Short mmCIF file of C-alpha atoms in Angstrom, two decimals:
data_model
loop_
_atom_site.label_atom_id
_atom_site.label_comp_id
_atom_site.label_asym_id
_atom_site.label_seq_id
_atom_site.Cartn_x
_atom_site.Cartn_y
_atom_site.Cartn_z
CA UNK V 1 14.69 9.61 -31.23
CA UNK V 2 11.39 11.25 -31.77
CA UNK V 3 7.97 10.22 -30.75
CA UNK V 4 5.01 12.20 -32.15
CA UNK V 5 5.83 15.91 -32.13
CA UNK V 6 8.22 15.69 -28.86
CA UNK V 7 12.19 15.23 -29.45
CA UNK V 8 13.53 13.32 -26.56
CA UNK V 9 16.48 11.79 -26.73
CA UNK V 10 16.46 7.94 -25.05
CA UNK V 11 19.91 7.60 -24.38
CA UNK V 12 23.05 9.39 -23.61
CA UNK V 13 26.17 8.48 -24.98
CA UNK V 14 27.95 5.69 -24.29
CA UNK V 15 24.78 4.05 -22.57
CA UNK V 16 23.46 2.40 -25.62
CA UNK V 17 26.70 0.14 -26.18
CA UNK V 18 27.22 -0.96 -22.87
CA UNK V 19 23.23 -1.88 -21.87
CA UNK V 20 22.42 -5.15 -23.49
CA UNK V 21 25.87 -6.91 -21.31
CA UNK V 22 24.88 -5.05 -18.12
CA UNK V 23 21.75 -5.90 -17.84
CA UNK V 24 22.14 -9.35 -18.33
CA UNK V 25 24.74 -9.80 -15.95
CA UNK V 26 22.88 -8.24 -13.48
CA UNK V 27 19.64 -9.93 -14.54
CA UNK V 28 22.02 -13.25 -13.40
CA UNK V 29 22.83 -12.34 -10.01
CA UNK V 30 21.63 -14.56 -7.77
CA UNK V 31 18.78 -12.91 -4.80
CA UNK V 32 21.18 -13.06 -2.25
CA UNK V 33 24.09 -10.91 -4.50
CA UNK V 34 20.96 -8.44 -5.50
CA UNK V 35 20.15 -7.93 -2.08
CA UNK V 36 23.69 -7.41 -0.58
CA UNK V 37 23.47 -4.95 -3.25
CA UNK V 38 20.22 -3.18 -2.15
CA UNK V 39 20.77 -3.13 0.95
CA UNK V 40 18.46 0.28 1.67
CA UNK V 41 15.98 -0.88 -0.57
CA UNK V 42 15.69 -4.19 1.39
CA UNK V 43 15.26 -1.76 4.42
CA UNK V 44 12.94 0.56 3.31
CA UNK V 45 10.54 -2.23 1.55
CA UNK V 46 10.62 -3.89 4.76
CA UNK V 47 9.55 -1.12 6.84
CA UNK V 48 6.95 -0.40 4.24
CA UNK V 49 5.22 -3.47 4.20
CA UNK V 50 3.81 -1.96 7.84
CA UNK V 51 1.10 -1.37 5.63
CA UNK V 52 0.17 -5.15 4.75
CA UNK V 53 1.18 -6.23 9.12
CA UNK V 54 -2.28 -3.75 9.74
CA UNK V 55 -4.14 -5.02 7.41
CA UNK V 56 -3.15 -9.01 8.51
CA UNK V 57 -3.40 -7.40 12.51
CA UNK V 58 -6.89 -6.38 11.76
CA UNK V 59 -8.37 -9.51 10.08
CA UNK V 60 -7.77 -11.55 13.95
CA UNK V 61 -8.25 -8.53 16.14
CA UNK V 62 -12.09 -8.09 16.65
CA UNK V 63 -13.25 -11.80 17.16
CA UNK V 64 -10.79 -11.93 20.27
CA UNK V 65 -12.76 -8.66 21.71
CA UNK V 66 -16.51 -10.06 21.16
CA UNK V 67 -15.66 -12.85 23.44
CA UNK V 68 -13.86 -10.47 26.21
CA UNK V 69 -16.04 -10.41 29.41
CA UNK V 70 -15.29 -6.49 30.16
CA UNK V 71 -16.51 -6.20 26.32
CA UNK V 72 -19.78 -8.18 26.68
CA UNK V 73 -20.67 -5.60 29.72
CA UNK V 74 -19.73 -2.39 28.26
CA UNK V 75 -21.63 -3.09 24.87
CA UNK V 76 -24.14 -5.55 25.42
CA UNK V 77 -26.14 -4.06 22.06
CA UNK V 78 -23.57 -5.13 19.95
CA UNK V 79 -22.47 -8.58 21.48
CA UNK V 80 -26.24 -9.34 21.76
CA UNK V 81 -27.43 -9.04 18.34
CA UNK V 82 -26.38 -10.71 15.17
CA UNK V 83 -27.07 -7.59 13.03
CA UNK V 84 -24.89 -5.38 15.44
CA UNK V 85 -22.27 -7.93 15.37
CA UNK V 86 -22.30 -8.89 11.91
CA UNK V 87 -21.86 -4.25 10.96
CA UNK V 88 -19.09 -3.71 13.14
CA UNK V 89 -17.37 -6.86 11.89
CA UNK V 90 -18.63 -5.85 7.96
CA UNK V 91 -17.40 -2.13 8.22
CA UNK V 92 -14.15 -2.49 7.77
CA UNK V 93 -13.72 -3.80 4.80
CA UNK V 94 -16.68 -1.03 4.00
CA UNK V 95 -13.78 1.56 4.83
CA UNK V 96 -11.23 -0.84 3.04
CA UNK V 97 -13.49 -0.29 -0.57
CA UNK V 98 -13.46 2.87 -0.33
CA UNK V 99 -9.72 3.42 0.60
CA UNK V 100 -8.64 0.68 -1.92
CA UNK V 101 -10.57 2.49 -4.44
CA UNK V 102 -8.87 5.82 -3.92
CA UNK V 103 -5.69 4.35 -2.94
CA UNK V 104 -4.76 4.53 -6.94
CA UNK V 105 -5.90 8.06 -7.26
CA UNK V 106 -4.12 9.30 -4.96
CA UNK V 107 -1.19 7.35 -5.39
CA UNK V 108 -1.08 8.96 -8.56
CA UNK V 109 -1.76 12.79 -7.92
CA UNK V 110 0.19 13.11 -4.34
CA UNK V 111 2.60 9.86 -5.04
CA UNK V 112 2.32 6.56 -3.15
CA UNK V 113 4.51 8.12 0.24
CA UNK V 114 2.40 10.69 1.01
CA UNK V 115 -0.76 8.39 0.55
CA UNK V 116 0.59 5.69 3.08
CA UNK V 117 0.51 8.83 5.16
CA UNK V 118 -2.84 9.42 4.68
CA UNK V 119 -3.32 5.63 5.55
CA UNK V 120 -1.10 5.73 8.46
CA UNK V 121 -3.59 8.93 9.73
CA UNK V 122 -6.66 6.98 9.22
CA UNK V 123 -5.40 3.94 10.98
CA UNK V 124 -4.25 6.20 13.83
CA UNK V 125 -7.73 8.10 13.86
CA UNK V 126 -9.56 4.06 14.19
CA UNK V 127 -7.14 3.29 16.77
CA UNK V 128 -8.17 6.36 18.75
CA UNK V 129 -12.09 5.76 17.98
CA UNK V 130 -11.73 2.26 19.50
CA UNK V 131 -9.99 2.29 21.77
CA UNK V 132 -11.74 5.85 23.06
CA UNK V 133 -14.99 3.91 23.45
CA UNK V 134 -16.53 2.95 26.55
CA UNK V 135 -20.15 1.78 28.29
CA UNK V 136 -23.21 2.41 25.77
CA UNK V 137 -20.96 4.38 23.33
CA UNK V 138 -20.85 1.61 20.70
CA UNK V 139 -20.60 4.16 17.53
CA UNK V 140 -17.53 4.88 17.99
CA UNK V 141 -16.48 1.46 17.68
CA UNK V 142 -18.01 1.67 14.24
CA UNK V 143 -16.20 4.75 13.39
CA UNK V 144 -12.93 3.37 14.27
CA UNK V 145 -13.64 0.31 12.13
CA UNK V 146 -14.79 2.46 9.49
CA UNK V 147 -11.56 4.74 9.30
CA UNK V 148 -9.04 1.84 9.64
CA UNK V 149 -10.79 0.18 6.81
CA UNK V 150 -9.55 3.23 5.28
CA UNK V 151 -6.04 3.21 5.91
CA UNK V 152 -5.27 -0.51 5.58
CA UNK V 153 -7.53 -0.27 1.77
CA UNK V 154 -4.77 2.19 0.81
CA UNK V 155 -2.20 0.41 1.62
CA UNK V 156 -3.38 -2.49 0.38
CA UNK V 157 -3.60 -0.55 -3.25
CA UNK V 158 -0.39 1.27 -2.67
CA UNK V 159 2.14 -0.69 -0.29
CA UNK V 160 2.73 -3.56 -2.71
CA UNK V 161 3.32 -0.88 -5.50
CA UNK V 162 5.70 1.15 -3.90
CA UNK V 163 7.88 -1.20 -3.02
CA UNK V 164 7.88 -3.01 -6.90
CA UNK V 165 8.38 0.43 -7.79
CA UNK V 166 11.52 1.23 -5.51
CA UNK V 167 13.20 -2.21 -6.03
CA UNK V 168 15.83 -3.50 -8.73
CA UNK V 169 14.04 -5.69 -11.67
CA UNK V 170 16.07 -8.88 -10.23
CA UNK V 171 15.17 -8.81 -6.95
CA UNK V 172 11.20 -7.38 -7.94
CA UNK V 173 9.45 -10.46 -6.96
CA UNK V 174 10.64 -10.68 -3.30
CA UNK V 175 10.43 -7.34 -2.34
CA UNK V 176 6.65 -7.04 -3.50
CA UNK V 177 5.95 -10.71 -1.33
CA UNK V 178 7.06 -8.81 1.78
CA UNK V 179 3.94 -7.19 1.98
CA UNK V 180 2.05 -10.80 2.04
CA UNK V 181 4.39 -12.00 4.32
CA UNK V 182 3.97 -8.78 6.84
CA UNK V 183 0.31 -9.55 6.18
CA UNK V 184 0.38 -12.94 7.45
CA UNK V 185 2.57 -11.86 10.45
CA UNK V 186 -0.16 -9.71 11.30
CA UNK V 187 -2.75 -12.21 11.18
CA UNK V 188 -0.89 -14.67 13.53
CA UNK V 189 0.22 -12.01 15.95
CA UNK V 190 -3.75 -10.70 16.59
CA UNK V 191 -4.54 -13.86 17.64
CA UNK V 192 -1.77 -14.03 20.42
CA UNK V 193 -2.40 -10.49 21.27
CA UNK V 194 -5.99 -11.51 21.93
CA UNK V 195 -5.38 -14.51 23.49
CA UNK V 196 -2.93 -12.84 26.02
CA UNK V 197 -4.87 -9.77 26.96
CA UNK V 198 -8.18 -11.52 27.70
CA UNK V 199 -6.07 -12.47 31.05
CA UNK V 200 -5.39 -8.81 32.30
CA UNK V 201 -7.77 -8.56 35.11
CA UNK V 202 -8.48 -12.62 34.57
CA UNK V 203 -11.35 -13.84 32.08
CA UNK V 204 -14.14 -13.24 34.64
CA UNK V 205 -15.58 -10.16 36.27
CA UNK V 206 -12.01 -8.64 37.73
CA UNK V 207 -10.99 -8.04 33.97
CA UNK V 208 -10.12 -4.69 33.37
CA UNK V 209 -10.80 -2.67 29.80
CA UNK V 210 -7.31 -2.96 28.72
CA UNK V 211 -8.15 -5.96 28.15
CA UNK V 212 -10.05 -5.76 24.74
CA UNK V 213 -8.28 -2.14 24.49
CA UNK V 214 -5.01 -3.65 24.41
CA UNK V 215 -5.20 -5.31 20.98
CA UNK V 216 -6.29 -1.88 19.26
CA UNK V 217 -3.73 -0.01 20.95
CA UNK V 218 -1.19 -2.53 19.33
CA UNK V 219 -2.68 -1.74 16.11
CA UNK V 220 -1.76 1.67 16.43
CA UNK V 221 2.32 1.72 16.75
CA UNK V 222 2.91 0.40 13.40
CA UNK V 223 1.06 3.26 12.20
CA UNK V 224 2.66 6.22 14.50
CA UNK V 225 6.28 4.32 13.60
CA UNK V 226 5.12 4.22 9.80
CA UNK V 227 4.25 7.91 9.73
CA UNK V 228 7.16 9.18 11.54
CA UNK V 229 9.76 7.45 8.88
CA UNK V 230 7.90 7.74 5.99
CA UNK V 231 9.10 11.28 5.86
CA UNK V 232 12.76 9.62 5.56
CA UNK V 233 11.88 7.50 2.53
CA UNK V 234 12.27 8.44 -0.73
CA UNK V 235 10.04 8.76 -3.47
CA UNK V 236 8.82 6.53 -6.60
CA UNK V 237 11.34 6.93 -9.06
CA UNK V 238 8.40 5.96 -11.30
CA UNK V 239 6.03 8.37 -9.36
CA UNK V 240 9.25 10.74 -10.18
CA UNK V 241 9.37 10.34 -14.03
CA UNK V 242 5.81 10.56 -14.49
CA UNK V 243 5.45 14.03 -12.74
CA UNK V 244 8.11 15.67 -14.74
CA UNK V 245 11.19 14.97 -11.70
CA UNK V 246 13.76 13.54 -13.69
CA UNK V 247 16.80 14.18 -12.38
CA UNK V 248 15.74 13.67 -8.73
CA UNK V 249 14.34 10.27 -10.05
CA UNK V 250 18.18 9.41 -11.14
CA UNK V 251 19.18 10.79 -7.61
CA UNK V 252 16.66 8.57 -5.60
CA UNK V 253 18.11 5.40 -8.04
CA UNK V 254 21.70 5.82 -7.57
CA UNK V 255 20.97 6.47 -3.84
CA UNK V 256 19.17 3.42 -3.81
CA UNK V 257 21.53 0.94 -5.40
CA UNK V 258 24.46 2.65 -4.16
CA UNK V 259 26.00 4.07 -7.85
CA UNK V 260 27.04 7.17 -9.35
CA UNK V 261 24.02 8.90 -10.87
CA UNK V 262 25.67 8.52 -14.46
CA UNK V 263 26.71 5.19 -13.63
CA UNK V 264 24.78 2.87 -16.63
CA UNK V 265 23.10 1.04 -14.73
CA UNK V 266 20.95 3.59 -13.29
CA UNK V 267 21.03 5.41 -16.30
CA UNK V 268 19.39 1.95 -18.13
CA UNK V 269 16.86 1.81 -15.27
CA UNK V 270 15.91 5.53 -15.44
CA UNK V 271 15.35 5.42 -19.36
CA UNK V 272 13.34 2.48 -18.96
CA UNK V 273 10.94 3.95 -17.02
CA UNK V 274 10.83 7.17 -19.31
CA UNK V 275 10.24 4.84 -22.10
CA UNK V 276 6.73 3.40 -20.13
CA UNK V 277 6.06 6.94 -19.19
CA UNK V 278 6.32 8.13 -22.62
CA UNK V 279 3.92 5.52 -23.85
CA UNK V 280 1.28 5.38 -20.75
CA UNK V 281 0.81 9.28 -21.44
CA UNK V 282 0.47 8.39 -25.97
CA UNK V 283 -1.75 5.58 -24.84
CA UNK V 284 -3.67 8.48 -22.60
CA UNK V 285 -3.65 11.02 -26.10
CA UNK V 286 -4.85 8.16 -28.05
CA UNK V 287 -7.92 7.19 -26.25
CA UNK V 288 -8.98 9.99 -24.64
CA UNK V 289 -7.33 12.69 -27.26
CA UNK V 290 -10.10 15.55 -26.34
CA UNK V 291 -9.07 15.38 -22.16
CA UNK V 292 -5.87 15.26 -22.88
CA UNK V 293 -6.11 18.63 -25.38
CA UNK V 294 -7.55 20.33 -22.44
CA UNK V 295 -4.37 19.35 -20.26
CA UNK V 296 -7.46 18.91 -17.48
CA UNK V 297 -7.32 18.49 -13.83
CA UNK V 298 -5.30 14.97 -12.20
CA UNK V 299 -8.36 13.88 -10.45
CA UNK V 300 -10.01 13.93 -13.89
CA UNK V 301 -7.59 12.43 -15.70
CA UNK V 302 -7.14 9.81 -13.19
CA UNK V 303 -11.07 8.94 -13.04
CA UNK V 304 -10.98 8.66 -16.83
CA UNK V 305 -8.19 6.58 -16.95
CA UNK V 306 -10.81 4.56 -13.91
CA UNK V 307 -13.59 4.32 -17.24
CA UNK V 308 -11.31 3.73 -19.94
CA UNK V 309 -11.24 0.12 -17.93
CA UNK V 310 -14.58 -0.75 -19.38
CA UNK V 311 -14.18 0.90 -22.40
CA UNK V 312 -14.08 -2.64 -24.06
CA UNK V 313 -14.24 -6.46 -24.05
CA UNK V 314 -10.60 -7.00 -23.37
CA UNK V 315 -10.36 -4.62 -20.45
CA UNK V 316 -13.66 -5.89 -18.93
CA UNK V 317 -11.64 -9.34 -19.56
CA UNK V 318 -8.56 -8.36 -17.53
CA UNK V 319 -10.35 -6.52 -14.72
CA UNK V 320 -13.03 -9.11 -13.68
CA UNK V 321 -10.00 -11.61 -14.33
CA UNK V 322 -8.14 -9.61 -12.02
CA UNK V 323 -11.35 -8.92 -9.64
CA UNK V 324 -12.67 -12.42 -8.92
CA UNK V 325 -8.57 -13.72 -8.23
CA UNK V 326 -8.81 -11.42 -5.60
CA UNK V 327 -12.70 -12.11 -4.64
CA UNK V 328 -12.33 -15.66 -4.60
CA UNK V 329 -9.01 -15.51 -2.60
CA UNK V 330 -10.91 -13.76 0.44
CA UNK V 331 -12.92 -17.65 0.51
CA UNK V 332 -10.98 -19.37 2.90
#
């Protein structure tokens, strides 16, 4: 099929004839049938959702520390000042803003997989700095919280996307929901860990520094596990197609679906992804022809596409709708 000036073979011989019936058959499968047929994707998505756990865990871990006897003795300037306490709380969100805004750019350029690895490094660094703070060194608390915010911000932007792009269409909603489930689980565990660690050495003067440090030590464990495991996880097939690694994308989908590379379903899914990738590129060339003609730097292209979100009333409306949905979700 011809698209613009580029001739692209859209369907291998024999695929077009079986595509509708085979795709309808797959779409009619129950959730449990899909899970049984895609166990690798299920495990990878669950493991990748550790980023969601980190995001949720941060929601409750600080509040527990602020009331611990040993923490108050070590950092009276933080505990006794409402502004200092407020900054310690909000600096995580400041890092999260920076991380989430950069997630889209990094995810497109270096891959969703490596962006999650960078997020792990930020969380590990943040945990290390926070745990390493000692009496009179509250600056390390702020630095630790900021870097942790960078990490969870990256996770929140790229984690659900990675899960969605790995999954088969008929189970995509379930796998994306794993991230939210992990977030809620992290919130719950953070409160229980803080409650239990408060009793290390007692709740009075005998309390040890481990009481307030342990929750942040635990925070770093999932990040370390994910940072190691991520090297054994596949790249997103959609990202592979977007950067021109089509054969690798097909092999990745075949491995995840437990099907041969030349299987009709693998070919159909590949063609759907390829068509979307071509469409996105054509839209970019239409809206930013000068930038597209220059074959510009990938970073410049990504930031230009951010600007496209605000180049029309319709786009602004879409951006504001998504923004306010997430904004008011936090008011709970």
